[in-house]
Every structure is written in structure tokens, then in C-alpha cells.
Amino acid sequence: MEALGAGVVIAISLLCLLIAILWILMPFAIFGTKDLLRELIREQRKTNEILIAEARRVRARDGYKPDEEMSATR
């Protein structure tokens, strides 16, 4: 019976140690992704600009006027 209690204590201790290690490492993982997120945002803005330019080009080619309603069957 005492062996079972000691096993539970060891398991809980290992779990606490794992949580402590993850708690310490988490900020480094978050700070490491900030530059990647900034790069993704820049690329997304470029993509949006390209899509807007393409939409304007297609609308101009098709003779779309701003006061006309856009339909899906067009």
C-alpha cells in the first residue's frame, strides 16, 4: 500500500516538474513567433493589394460601373 502512495507522489512530482519546465519555456516560444507573425502580416497586406488591383482590372475590363449591382451570374 505504501508503494502505491509513493508511486503517486513520484508521478505528481514529475508532472509538476514538467509543468514548471513548460512554464519557463513558454515565453521564449511566444517571443520567437512575433517576427514570424509580423512577416505573415506584411505578406497578407501585399496579397490584399494584389487582389484589389486584380479586382479593379477585371471590373475595368468587363465594363463594371460602381453604381451597378454585382451578381454571381455575371
Backbone as a ProteinNet text record, in pm:
[ID]
protein_1_A
[PRIMARY]
MEALGAGVVIAISLLCLLIAILWILMPFAIFGTKDLLRELIREQRKTNEILIAEARRVRARDGYKPDEEMSATR
[TERTIARY]
82	0	86.2	196.3	284.6	353.3	378.8	442.6	350.7	221.4	125.5	124.6	129.5	132.2	260.1	372.8	499.6	498.5	437.4	427.7	344.4	238.1	152.3	227.2	302.1	380.8	485.2	551.4	653.2	588.1	473.9	403.9	361.2	307.2	265.4	386.8	496.5	619	672.1	671.8	717.5	626	497.4	402.7	426.5	448.6	477.8	607.5	708	835.5	815.4	739	710.6	636.6	537.9	462.5	554.6	644.9	738	831.1	880.5	969	893.6	773.2	693.6	660.1	634.5	602.5	721.4	841.2	962	988.6	965.8	996.8	890.9	769.9	660.7	689.4	739.2	764.1	862.7	961.6	1057.9	991.4	899.4	827.1	738.7	675.3	588.1	669.9	780.2	862.6	926.4	954.3	1014	918.5	788.8	691.9	652.5	690	648.5	700	827.2	882.1	813	782.9	712.4	572.7	504.7	371.4	377.2	478.6	494	516.6	599.1	623.5	495.6	419.4	293	195	191	101.8	144.7	276.6	326.1	288.1	307	273.5	123.5	42.6	-102.1	-144.5	-82.1	-113.2	-76.4	39.4	79.2	-22.3	-64.5	-163.1	-293.6	-337	-460.4	-448	-333.3	-312.7	-318.1	-256.8	-259.9	-402.7	-478	-616.7	-703.8	-684.1	-761.2	-728.6	-599.5	-559.7	-619.1	-617.3	-672.6	-824.3	-891.7	-1036.7	-1068.8	-991.5	-1013.5	-988.3	-884.6	-852.6	-965.3	-1015.7	-1124.4	-1251.2	-1281.4	-1400.4	-1388	-1269.1	-1248.3	-1259.2	-1207.3	-1212.8	-1356.7	-1435.1	-1572.8	-1670.7	-1623.2	-1709.3	-1799.2	-1757	-1836.6	-1838.1	-1956.4	-1970.1	-2005.2	-1949.2	-1971.6	-2117.7	-2207.3	-2346.9	-2423.5	-2360.7	-2425.2	-2412.6	-2510.5	-2507.5	-2426.9	-2334.4	-2255.6	-2338.5	-2345.7	-2420.1	-2328.5	-2366.5	-2285	-2294.5	-2397.2	-2413.9	-2337	-2277	-2204.1	-2077.1
-119.2	0	125.3	121.1	237.7	258.5	150.9	162.2	235.9	213.2	281.1	431	464.7	605.7	673.7	604.1	660.9	678.5	587.2	597.9	717.9	741.7	856.3	986.1	991.3	1110.2	1135.2	1031	1045.9	1093	1037.3	1077.2	1223.3	1265	1404.5	1496.5	1454.4	1534.6	1550.7	1444.1	1452.7	1542.6	1533.1	1618.8	1766	1793.7	1931.7	1981.6	1896.6	1934.1	1965.1	1882.4	1905.3	2037.1	2064.9	2190	2309	2298.2	2406.9	2433.3	2327.9	2344.6	2411.7	2366.6	2427.4	2572.6	2602.2	2738.3	2831.2	2780.1	2859.9	2878.7	2777.7	2783.3	2856	2866.3	2925.3	3067.1	3158.5	3294.6	3297	3209.9	3207.1	3162.3	3070.4	3024.9	3136.4	3211.7	3321.1	3433.4	3473.1	3580.4	3539.8	3413	3365.4	3372.4	3372.7	3375.3	3517.3	3617.9	3755	3799.9	3774.4	3814.5	3741.5	3614.9	3538.9	3594.9	3632.6	3690.6	3824	3905.8	4033.4	4010.1	3911.3	3879	3830.1	3747.2	3699.2	3813.7	3909.7	4024.4	4106.9	4127.5	4201.8	4130.4	4000.5	3923.7	3926	3921.7	3926.9	4060.8	4169.3	4301.6	4309.4	4252.9	4250.9	4173	4059.4	3977.5	4053.1	4123	4201.2	4310	4377.5	4481.2	4421.6	4306	4239.4	4200.7	4147.9	4109.1	4230.1	4339.9	4461.3	4512	4513.2	4558.2	4467.4	4339	4244.4	4261.7	4282.3	4303.4	4430.1	4535.7	4660.2	4639.3	4563.6	4537.6	4459.5	4358.2	4277.2	4360.6	4442.7	4527.8	4626.7	4683.7	4777.9	4704.8	4585	4507.7	4472.3	4436.3	4393.9	4510.6	4631	4748.1	4768.9	4723.9	4741.6	4888	4936.3	5072.8	5064	5151.1	5143.4	5142.9	5203.8	5206.7	5081.2	4991.9	4865.9	4765.6	4677.2	4571.3	4454.5	4403.3	4286	4161.8	4071.3	3947.9	3829.2	3716.1	3595.3	3532.1	3564.1	3501.6	3574	3681.8	3760.6	3697.9
0	0	0	74.3	78	-56.4	-129.9	-260.9	-357.6	-347.4	-433.6	-403.2	-275.2	-234.1	-281.4	-272.5	-317.7	-469.4	-541.5	-687.4	-729.6	-656	-686.2	-659.7	-550.7	-517.1	-625	-670.3	-775.6	-905.2	-941.2	-1063.6	-1057.1	-943.5	-926.8	-930.5	-868.3	-869.4	-1011.2	-1089.6	-1228.4	-1311.1	-1286.5	-1356	-1321.9	-1194.9	-1152.4	-1214.2	-1222.6	-1284	-1432.1	-1501.1	-1642.2	-1662.6	-1580.6	-1590.1	-1563.1	-1466	-1435.2	-1553.9	-1616.1	-1731.8	-1846.3	-1874	-1980	-1948.6	-1822.8	-1779.3	-1804.4	-1782.6	-1804.4	-1953.9	-2034.9	-2177.9	-2261	-2213.1	-2290.3	-2339.4	-2259.5	-2310.2	-2427.1	-2425.7	-2534.8	-2664.4	-2655.8	-2774.8	-2829.3	-2741.2	-2784.4	-2845.8	-2781.3	-2835.6	-2967.4	-2985.4	-3109.2	-3227.3	-3202.4	-3311.6	-3351.7	-3274	-3305	-3440.8	-3471	-3600.3	-3714.6	-3693.5	-3796.7	-3821.1	-3715	-3729.4	-3802.9	-3772.9	-3843.8	-3992.8	-4025.8	-4166.3	-4234.3	-4166	-4222.5	-4247.6	-4158.1	-4174.9	-4295.1	-4311.4	-4428.3	-4558.2	-4561.8	-4681.9	-4708.9	-4604.1	-4621.5	-4680	-4634.9	-4689.6	-4836.8	-4873.1	-5015	-5097.3	-5045.6	-5116.1	-5133.7	-5029.9	-5039.1	-5144.6	-5150.7	-5251.8	-5392.4	-5410.9	-5541.2	-5578.4	-5483.9	-5510.4	-5543.5	-5474.9	-5503.1	-5642.7	-5676.9	-5811	-5918.3	-5896	-5993.6	-6006.3	-5894.7	-5899.1	-5976.7	-5955.3	-6029.8	-6178.5	-6211.2	-6351.6	-6419.3	-6350.7	-6406.5	-6421.8	-6323.2	-6332	-6447.5	-6465.1	-6574.7	-6709.1	-6718.7	-6841.7	-6877.4	-6776.6	-6800.1	-6809	-6792.8	-6803.2	-6683.5	-6568.5	-6445.7	-6407.1	-6373	-6323.9	-6175.1	-6093.7	-5946.8	-5904.3	-5984.9	-5942.6	-5982.5	-6059.1	-6095.4	-5982.3	-5975.8	-5874.3	-5928.3	-5848.4	-5888.1	-5860.4	-5956.6	-5935.7	-5955.9	-5898.8	-5908.3	-6045.8	-6123.4	-6254.9	-6362.7	-6333.8	-6430.6	-6471.8
[MASK]
++++++++++++++++++++++++++++++++++++++++++++++++++++++++++++++++++++++++++

